[in-house]
Short mmCIF file of C-alpha atoms and ligand atoms in Angstrom, two decimals:
data_model
loop_
_atom_site.label_atom_id
_atom_site.label_comp_id
_atom_site.label_asym_id
_atom_site.label_seq_id
_atom_site.Cartn_x
_atom_site.Cartn_y
_atom_site.Cartn_z
CA MET V 28 67.09 72.76 -125.05
CA ILE V 29 64.21 71.49 -124.01
CA TYR V 30 60.90 72.51 -125.58
CA GLU V 31 57.87 73.52 -124.13
CA GLN V 32 55.37 70.75 -125.68
CA PRO V 33 52.24 72.04 -127.93
CA ASP V 34 49.19 71.55 -125.74
CA TYR V 35 47.35 68.86 -128.21
CA ILE V 36 44.09 68.16 -125.79
CA ASN V 37 43.53 71.85 -125.71
CA ARG V 38 43.58 72.11 -129.23
CA ARG V 39 40.84 69.01 -129.54
CA LYS V 40 38.71 70.37 -128.08
CA LYS V 41 38.80 73.58 -129.28
CA LEU V 42 38.01 71.85 -132.88
CA GLY V 43 34.93 70.22 -130.91
CA SER V 44 33.81 73.54 -129.67
CA LEU V 45 34.42 75.11 -133.78
CA ILE V 46 32.28 72.11 -134.93
CA GLN V 47 30.08 72.11 -132.45
CA GLU V 48 29.23 76.14 -133.08
CA LYS V 49 29.44 74.99 -137.25
CA TYR V 50 27.18 72.82 -137.28
CA GLN V 51 25.01 73.80 -134.19
CA VAL V 52 25.55 70.04 -132.96
CA LYS V 53 26.70 69.04 -129.21
CA ASN V 54 27.88 65.12 -130.17
CA GLY V 55 29.97 63.78 -133.06
CA ASN V 56 33.65 62.43 -133.76
CA ILE V 57 35.72 64.01 -135.34
CA ILE V 58 37.76 60.90 -137.46
CA LEU V 59 42.10 62.11 -138.80
CA PHE V 60 43.84 59.35 -140.27
CA ALA V 61 47.86 59.39 -139.99
CA ASN V 62 49.98 58.65 -143.40
CA LEU V 63 51.16 55.31 -143.79
CA GLU V 64 55.03 54.63 -144.72
CA ASN V 65 57.01 53.75 -148.09
CA GLU V 66 59.17 52.21 -147.80
CA ARG V 67 61.38 54.52 -150.24
CA THR V 68 61.30 57.87 -148.11
CA LEU V 69 61.35 58.45 -144.54
CA PHE V 70 57.61 58.62 -142.66
CA SER V 71 56.20 61.77 -142.89
CA GLN V 72 53.41 62.15 -140.75
CA GLU V 73 50.26 64.04 -142.08
CA SER V 74 50.15 67.61 -141.02
CA SER V 75 46.62 68.13 -139.15
CA PHE V 76 46.95 64.88 -137.96
CA PHE V 77 50.26 65.58 -136.43
CA TYR V 78 48.85 69.88 -134.96
CA TYR V 79 46.43 67.59 -132.89
CA THR V 80 48.43 65.57 -131.38
CA GLY V 81 51.59 65.11 -131.81
CA ILE V 82 52.17 61.67 -132.80
CA ASN V 83 54.47 60.82 -135.73
CA GLU V 84 53.62 56.91 -136.72
CA PRO V 85 52.30 55.48 -139.58
CA GLY V 86 48.89 53.93 -139.52
CA ALA V 87 47.03 54.93 -136.80
CA VAL V 88 42.99 57.16 -136.82
CA LEU V 89 41.87 59.25 -134.47
CA ILE V 90 38.26 58.65 -132.98
CA VAL V 91 37.78 62.40 -130.99
CA ASP V 92 34.63 63.64 -129.38
CA LEU V 93 33.66 66.82 -129.75
CA ASN V 94 34.03 67.10 -126.10
CA GLY V 95 38.17 65.85 -126.86
CA TYR V 96 37.32 62.44 -125.49
CA THR V 97 40.55 60.77 -127.83
CA THR V 98 40.37 57.18 -129.02
CA LEU V 99 43.48 56.37 -130.85
CA PHE V 100 43.27 53.37 -132.83
CA ILE V 101 46.62 51.96 -134.22
CA PRO V 102 47.26 49.05 -136.53
CA ASN V 103 47.54 45.01 -134.74
CA PHE V 104 50.98 44.02 -136.15
CA ASP V 105 50.79 41.05 -132.58
CA GLY V 106 53.76 42.96 -131.27
CA LYS V 107 56.63 42.32 -134.39
CA ARG V 108 56.74 45.72 -135.31
CA GLU V 109 58.78 46.81 -132.69
CA ALA V 110 62.11 44.39 -133.71
CA TRP V 111 61.76 46.19 -136.22
CA MET V 112 60.83 50.07 -135.81
CA SER V 113 61.56 52.67 -133.39
CA GLY V 114 58.64 54.56 -131.87
CA CYS V 115 56.04 52.83 -131.76
CA ILE V 116 52.82 53.08 -129.39
CA ASP V 117 52.27 51.00 -126.40
CA LEU V 118 48.62 50.15 -126.49
CA LYS V 119 48.49 50.20 -122.72
CA SER V 120 50.06 53.61 -122.35
CA PRO V 121 47.73 55.81 -123.55
CA GLN V 122 49.25 58.40 -121.23
CA LYS V 123 52.36 58.34 -122.98
CA VAL V 124 51.06 59.66 -125.97
CA GLY V 125 48.33 62.12 -124.54
CA VAL V 126 45.45 61.09 -125.45
CA ASP V 127 42.08 59.02 -123.63
CA GLU V 128 42.59 55.07 -125.16
CA ILE V 129 44.21 53.40 -126.84
CA LYS V 130 42.09 50.62 -128.88
CA LEU V 131 43.16 48.49 -131.88
CA LEU V 132 42.02 49.11 -135.49
CA GLY V 133 41.08 45.03 -135.53
CA ASP V 134 42.72 41.51 -136.39
CA SER V 135 46.14 41.39 -137.12
CA TYR V 136 48.39 42.58 -140.17
CA LYS V 137 50.19 39.80 -142.03
CA GLY V 138 53.34 41.97 -141.18
CA ILE V 139 54.59 44.92 -139.60
CA VAL V 140 53.60 48.00 -141.98
CA ALA V 141 50.04 49.41 -141.71
CA HIS V 142 48.51 49.86 -145.75
CA PRO V 143 46.36 51.51 -147.41
CA PHE V 144 43.55 48.58 -148.91
CA PHE V 145 43.65 47.22 -145.51
CA THR V 146 40.64 44.47 -145.07
CA VAL V 147 37.77 44.26 -142.98
CA ASP V 148 39.09 42.28 -140.02
CA GLU V 149 42.24 44.45 -139.92
CA TYR V 150 39.73 47.51 -139.24
CA ASN V 151 37.12 45.44 -137.56
CA HIS V 152 36.94 47.17 -134.14
CA LEU V 153 36.63 50.83 -135.48
CA ILE V 154 34.38 49.17 -138.43
CA GLU V 155 32.19 48.62 -135.33
CA PHE V 156 32.98 51.70 -133.34
CA ILE V 157 31.13 53.79 -136.18
CA LYS V 158 28.26 51.02 -136.49
CA ASN V 159 27.61 51.84 -132.38
CA SER V 160 28.26 55.33 -132.53
CA GLY V 161 25.16 56.19 -134.85
CA LEU V 162 26.81 59.57 -134.86
CA PRO V 163 27.52 62.27 -137.45
CA PHE V 164 31.37 62.28 -138.23
CA PHE V 165 33.57 64.70 -138.99
CA SER V 166 37.25 64.53 -141.13
CA LEU V 167 39.46 66.71 -143.85
CA LEU V 168 37.61 66.07 -147.17
CA PRO V 169 38.82 69.58 -148.81
CA ASP V 170 37.06 69.75 -152.45
CA LEU V 171 41.17 69.76 -153.55
CA ALA V 172 42.21 67.46 -156.22
CA SER V 173 46.09 67.60 -154.81
CA SER V 174 45.03 68.04 -151.21
CA ASN V 175 44.49 65.11 -148.37
CA PHE V 176 44.78 62.40 -150.60
CA VAL V 177 45.59 60.21 -148.04
CA GLN V 178 43.15 61.11 -145.72
CA LYS V 179 40.58 60.57 -148.73
CA PHE V 180 41.55 57.28 -149.81
CA LEU V 181 41.21 55.67 -146.02
CA LEU V 182 37.66 57.18 -145.27
CA ASN V 183 36.81 55.83 -148.58
CA ARG V 184 38.02 52.42 -148.15
CA LEU V 185 35.99 52.37 -145.51
CA ILE V 186 33.24 53.77 -146.77
CA SER V 187 32.87 50.60 -148.96
CA PHE V 188 32.90 48.34 -145.77
CA LEU V 189 30.35 50.85 -144.02
CA SER V 190 28.56 52.77 -146.53
CA GLU V 191 26.32 54.17 -143.58
CA LEU V 192 28.67 56.52 -142.83
CA GLY V 193 29.09 58.22 -146.34
CA GLU V 194 26.07 59.77 -145.36
CA LYS V 195 27.36 60.78 -142.22
CA VAL V 196 30.55 62.30 -142.68
CA ARG V 197 31.01 66.84 -143.32
CA ASP V 198 34.19 68.39 -144.32
CA ILE V 199 35.75 70.57 -141.80
CA SER V 200 39.14 71.38 -143.34
CA SER V 201 37.80 74.83 -143.55
CA LEU V 202 38.10 74.48 -139.78
CA ILE V 203 41.12 73.03 -139.80
CA TYR V 204 42.92 75.45 -141.70
CA SER V 205 41.46 78.74 -139.42
CA MET V 206 43.21 76.50 -136.66
CA ARG V 207 46.60 75.89 -138.64
CA ARG V 208 46.98 79.15 -139.61
CA LYS V 209 47.87 80.44 -136.14
CA LYS V 210 50.69 79.48 -134.44
CA ASP V 211 50.93 79.48 -131.75
CA ALA V 212 54.96 79.77 -129.31
CA THR V 213 55.65 76.39 -129.67
CA GLU V 214 54.61 76.49 -133.71
CA MET V 215 57.32 79.64 -133.43
CA VAL V 216 59.84 78.49 -131.85
CA ALA V 217 60.07 75.38 -133.94
CA ILE V 218 59.73 77.78 -137.16
CA ILE V 219 62.33 80.01 -136.06
CA LYS V 220 64.77 76.83 -135.30
CA ALA V 221 64.51 75.93 -138.79
CA ILE V 222 65.39 78.95 -140.19
CA GLU V 223 68.51 79.07 -137.77
CA ILE V 224 69.51 75.83 -139.48
CA THR V 225 68.72 77.03 -142.56
CA HIS V 226 70.58 79.61 -142.51
CA MET V 227 73.87 77.85 -141.15
CA GLY V 228 73.06 75.32 -144.56
CA PHE V 229 73.75 78.59 -146.41
CA ASP V 230 76.62 79.55 -144.54
CA ALA V 231 78.08 75.88 -145.55
CA ALA V 232 76.65 75.91 -148.87
CA LYS V 233 78.40 79.65 -149.97
CA GLU V 234 81.77 78.07 -148.52
CA VAL V 235 82.23 74.92 -151.50
CA ILE V 236 80.86 77.52 -154.80
CA ARG V 237 83.11 78.15 -156.94
CA PRO V 238 83.47 77.61 -160.78
CA GLY V 239 84.25 74.03 -161.37
CA GLY V 240 82.20 73.56 -158.75
CA LEU V 241 79.32 70.68 -158.49
CA GLU V 242 75.62 71.74 -157.90
CA SER V 243 75.50 68.38 -156.27
CA GLU V 244 78.14 69.96 -153.74
CA VAL V 245 75.98 72.95 -152.82
CA LYS V 246 72.94 70.33 -151.62
CA ALA V 247 75.22 68.41 -150.64
CA ALA V 248 76.79 71.42 -148.07
CA MET V 249 73.10 72.60 -147.13
CA GLU V 250 71.35 68.58 -146.39
CA TYR V 251 74.88 68.12 -144.23
CA ILE V 252 74.12 70.91 -141.91
CA PHE V 253 70.59 69.77 -141.80
CA THR V 254 70.86 66.10 -141.35
CA SER V 255 74.15 67.71 -137.87
CA PHE V 256 71.52 69.59 -135.81
CA GLY V 257 68.31 66.84 -136.50
CA ALA V 258 66.19 68.22 -139.20
CA GLN V 259 65.77 67.57 -142.60
CA SER V 260 65.37 69.13 -145.87
CA ALA V 261 61.43 70.56 -145.85
CA PHE V 262 61.14 69.99 -149.28
CA PRO V 263 64.02 69.12 -152.19
CA THR V 264 66.92 71.42 -152.17
CA ILE V 265 67.04 73.50 -154.97
CA ALA V 266 70.81 74.14 -156.76
CA ALA V 267 70.21 75.79 -159.30
CA SER V 268 72.69 77.25 -161.50
CA GLY V 269 72.89 78.71 -165.07
CA LYS V 270 70.29 78.26 -167.29
CA ASN V 271 69.03 76.05 -164.44
CA ALA V 272 67.66 78.54 -162.42
CA THR V 273 64.92 79.49 -164.73
CA ILE V 274 63.25 76.25 -164.22
CA LEU V 275 61.71 76.72 -160.67
CA HIS V 276 62.00 73.90 -159.32
CA TYR V 277 64.74 71.99 -160.55
CA THR V 278 66.05 69.90 -157.87
CA LYS V 279 68.54 67.24 -159.77
CA ASN V 280 71.36 69.83 -158.66
CA LEU V 281 74.22 67.55 -160.80
CA ASP V 282 75.23 70.65 -163.33
CA GLU V 283 78.68 72.38 -162.55
CA LEU V 284 78.45 75.98 -161.65
CA SER V 285 80.35 78.01 -164.62
CA SER V 286 82.15 81.12 -164.45
CA GLY V 287 79.89 83.80 -165.27
CA ASP V 288 76.58 82.30 -164.45
CA LEU V 289 74.71 82.83 -161.24
CA LEU V 290 73.24 80.09 -158.51
CA LEU V 291 70.21 79.82 -157.51
CA ILE V 292 70.03 78.39 -154.17
CA ASP V 293 65.88 77.53 -152.29
CA ALA V 294 66.14 74.75 -149.44
CA GLY V 295 64.59 75.07 -146.16
CA ALA V 296 65.38 73.41 -142.64
CA GLU V 297 62.03 70.95 -141.51
CA PHE V 298 62.13 70.51 -137.47
CA ASN V 299 60.22 69.15 -135.15
CA HIS V 300 57.40 68.83 -138.23
CA TYR V 301 58.30 73.06 -139.36
CA CYS V 302 59.51 74.60 -141.90
CA ALA V 303 61.72 77.33 -143.66
CA ASP V 304 61.89 78.18 -146.57
CA ILE V 305 64.23 80.37 -147.76
CA SER V 306 66.17 81.39 -151.37
CA ARG V 307 69.32 83.37 -152.33
CA THR V 308 70.97 84.01 -155.73
CA PHE V 309 75.06 84.50 -155.92
CA ALA V 310 76.77 84.78 -158.35
CA ILE V 311 79.51 82.02 -158.86
CA SER V 312 82.91 84.16 -159.92
CA GLU V 313 83.36 87.20 -157.60
CA LYS V 314 81.40 89.53 -158.23
CA MET V 315 77.78 89.62 -160.91
CA THR V 316 77.89 91.26 -164.21
CA PRO V 317 76.17 95.04 -164.70
CA ARG V 318 73.09 93.07 -165.96
CA GLN V 319 72.38 89.91 -163.93
CA LYS V 320 72.98 92.92 -160.68
CA GLU V 321 70.43 95.23 -162.39
CA LEU V 322 68.02 92.51 -162.55
CA PHE V 323 69.36 91.03 -158.93
CA ASN V 324 68.41 95.11 -157.73
CA VAL V 325 64.84 94.30 -159.00
CA VAL V 326 64.51 92.00 -157.41
CA GLN V 327 65.48 93.45 -153.71
CA ASP V 328 63.26 96.00 -154.84
CA THR V 329 60.28 94.41 -155.63
CA LYS V 330 60.65 92.21 -152.03
CA GLU V 331 61.24 95.57 -150.07
CA TYR V 332 58.51 96.63 -151.52
CA ILE V 333 55.93 93.95 -150.72
CA GLU V 334 57.52 94.15 -147.25
CA SER V 335 56.76 97.29 -146.78
CA LEU V 336 53.07 96.48 -148.20
CA ALA V 337 52.56 92.96 -146.29
CA LYS V 338 49.46 93.48 -143.46
CA PRO V 339 46.42 92.62 -142.21
CA GLY V 340 43.98 92.89 -144.63
CA MET V 341 46.32 92.40 -148.17
CA TYR V 342 45.93 89.06 -149.84
CA LEU V 343 48.48 86.68 -151.71
CA ASN V 344 46.63 86.74 -154.59
CA ASN V 345 43.27 87.23 -155.11
CA ASN V 346 42.05 88.34 -158.33
CA LEU V 347 38.85 89.96 -157.07
CA PHE V 348 41.21 93.24 -155.51
CA PRO V 349 44.27 93.13 -157.72
CA GLU V 350 44.73 96.63 -155.04
CA ASN V 351 45.74 94.84 -152.35
CA SER V 352 46.89 91.17 -154.09
CA LEU V 353 50.03 90.91 -153.09
CA SER V 354 51.19 88.60 -155.70
CA HIS V 355 49.29 91.67 -158.51
CA LEU V 356 51.18 94.36 -156.69
CA ALA V 357 54.55 92.85 -157.19
CA MET V 358 53.73 92.04 -160.95
CA GLN V 359 52.96 95.88 -161.07
CA PHE V 360 56.48 96.40 -159.80
CA PHE V 361 58.49 94.46 -162.50
CA ALA V 362 56.23 96.04 -165.03
CA LYS V 363 58.09 99.47 -164.16
CA TYR V 364 61.13 97.82 -165.96
CA GLY V 365 59.15 95.69 -168.73
CA LEU V 366 60.08 92.69 -166.21
CA GLU V 367 56.85 91.19 -165.52
CA LYS V 368 56.41 88.47 -168.33
CA TYR V 369 59.88 87.39 -166.43
CA PHE V 370 57.83 86.71 -162.93
CA THR V 371 56.01 82.94 -162.88
CA HIS V 372 54.75 82.72 -159.40
CA GLY V 373 52.62 83.67 -156.73
CA ILE V 374 54.55 86.27 -154.50
CA GLY V 375 54.68 84.24 -151.27
CA HIS V 376 52.37 80.91 -149.59
CA TYR V 377 52.06 80.34 -146.09
CA LEU V 378 54.77 78.28 -144.17
CA GLY V 379 54.60 75.72 -141.19
CA LEU V 380 53.88 71.88 -140.64
CA ASP V 381 53.88 72.12 -144.32
CA VAL V 382 55.98 74.17 -146.51
CA HIS V 383 53.52 75.48 -148.67
CA ASP V 384 50.99 75.45 -145.36
CA VAL V 385 46.91 75.80 -145.44
CA GLY V 386 44.97 78.56 -145.64
CA SER V 387 43.96 79.77 -148.64
CA SER V 388 45.86 82.82 -150.69
CA HIS V 389 42.06 84.13 -151.95
CA GLU V 390 42.05 85.08 -147.77
CA ALA V 391 43.45 88.39 -146.27
CA LEU V 392 45.93 88.20 -144.50
CA SER V 393 45.93 88.76 -140.00
CA GLU V 394 47.86 89.09 -137.67
CA GLY V 395 49.30 86.25 -137.10
CA ASP V 396 49.94 84.32 -140.32
CA VAL V 397 52.98 82.73 -141.36
CA ILE V 398 54.51 84.16 -145.21
CA THR V 399 56.85 83.79 -147.76
CA ILE V 400 58.20 86.23 -150.10
CA GLU V 401 59.71 85.42 -153.07
CA PRO V 402 60.03 87.50 -156.16
CA GLY V 403 62.07 85.90 -158.34
CA LEU V 404 62.44 86.96 -162.32
CA TYR V 405 63.39 84.24 -164.77
CA ILE V 406 64.64 85.20 -168.38
CA LYS V 407 65.39 81.43 -170.20
CA GLU V 408 67.68 84.03 -173.13
CA GLU V 409 70.02 84.95 -170.84
CA SER V 410 70.15 82.47 -168.83
CA ILE V 411 69.40 83.91 -165.58
CA GLY V 412 67.27 82.88 -163.42
CA ILE V 413 67.11 85.24 -159.61
CA ARG V 414 64.97 84.66 -156.44
CA LEU V 415 65.21 86.24 -152.87
CA GLU V 416 63.25 84.18 -150.62
CA ASP V 417 62.13 84.88 -146.87
CA ASP V 418 59.71 84.68 -144.01
CA TYR V 419 57.50 86.08 -142.02
CA GLN V 420 55.29 86.61 -139.80
CA ILE V 421 51.50 89.17 -140.40
CA THR V 422 51.74 91.45 -137.34
CA LYS V 423 48.87 94.43 -136.54
CA ASN V 424 50.02 96.74 -138.58
CA GLY V 425 52.79 95.79 -140.95
CA CYS V 426 55.08 92.00 -141.26
CA VAL V 427 58.76 91.05 -139.37
CA CYS V 428 60.90 89.24 -140.83
CA LEU V 429 61.87 85.79 -139.29
CA SER V 430 64.67 85.08 -140.98
CA ASP V 431 66.48 88.32 -141.71
CA LEU V 432 69.79 86.92 -139.15
CA ASP V 433 72.19 87.88 -141.28
CA LYS V 434 71.19 89.42 -144.59
CA SER V 435 72.83 86.84 -145.99
N1 LIG C 524 60.47 76.00 -151.84
C1 LIG C 524 59.47 76.00 -152.58
C2 LIG C 524 59.03 77.32 -152.93
O1 LIG C 524 58.67 78.18 -152.36
O2 LIG C 524 57.49 77.51 -152.75
MN1 MN C 525 59.09 79.41 -150.97
MN1 MN C 526 61.22 78.21 -151.58
#
């Protein structure tokens, strides 16, 4: 299958215009950092860097002027990296990666891996470029403790060699996030493909559910399908039986499946960088006990209720407007059954390049947002954990379920 390429050039131009408008400036540079490698895990690109480039290589630095002229700075490995890695960027072929120019960050690295503690020499061309530009810089520096750690770290390291940069950098995370929230057609194709692969994973996983089977077999069946279809796990698969399912992010997945217990599977494929996120809960033996079924039905009813309410103007979670906040409304629904204390997480999140994608849950939903709806009940004393989760797109007047392919 041939997929249409996203229009990275226009995305960068649009970001430039948004900055010009918000900051009332004509000139300046956007600076974004690619993620770094880690030898124990597969390389995963920084999502916003990928959103504006489609480039999946570590260690690069992107400079875009506000009219869209794009320079990609890459680490200088002196041609050594090609012997070890595929996909290396060719300095002489900017058109291949859709940028105007490619330059070396600086002098050559000793090895073939870009690392966080780069020296002034390894970045001296970029440092010179910034010194000479005399313009404001715009980057991803949201004021959230957990996000953009690599971006912040690399920028701070750069500032340690170039103190004047510190005063010139403004945070544009809200502009970038507002763009990433609106998925274009190419992004929706990737999300839907990730969802289809996840459904096939669930079909395979269901085949290995049996008393005496293992949580690890369930995970393996799921991820065998992901790998076969050129995808990978968007997050660590959760195959949690019995009491384990009451631990929200249980990922050990080593216990035996016991007759009479439930099995909660929460899994998602990442296809072409876009994520799916789906949860189902199954009986390990033939059928659920009456109590399990009663609780399962409440979760299912809550999910249908929230689906019926999700639309532009509602919030995923907003304490100031509980009457329009889906998390609060789900809690109230559970409260009708006296079960509210067992619903211990929010009702959902944005979905896209990141499984918990950018966008504030306090902001109103709008047409085009892609979200999850995932009510659950976790009752330790009964060894019961139930979560049902699907993926949705907000439409003009409501939402459409993207993952309801086979009602599995
Ligand atoms: N799988 C993580 C989540 O559902 O948010
Ligand atoms: Mn989720
Ligand atoms: Mn999930």
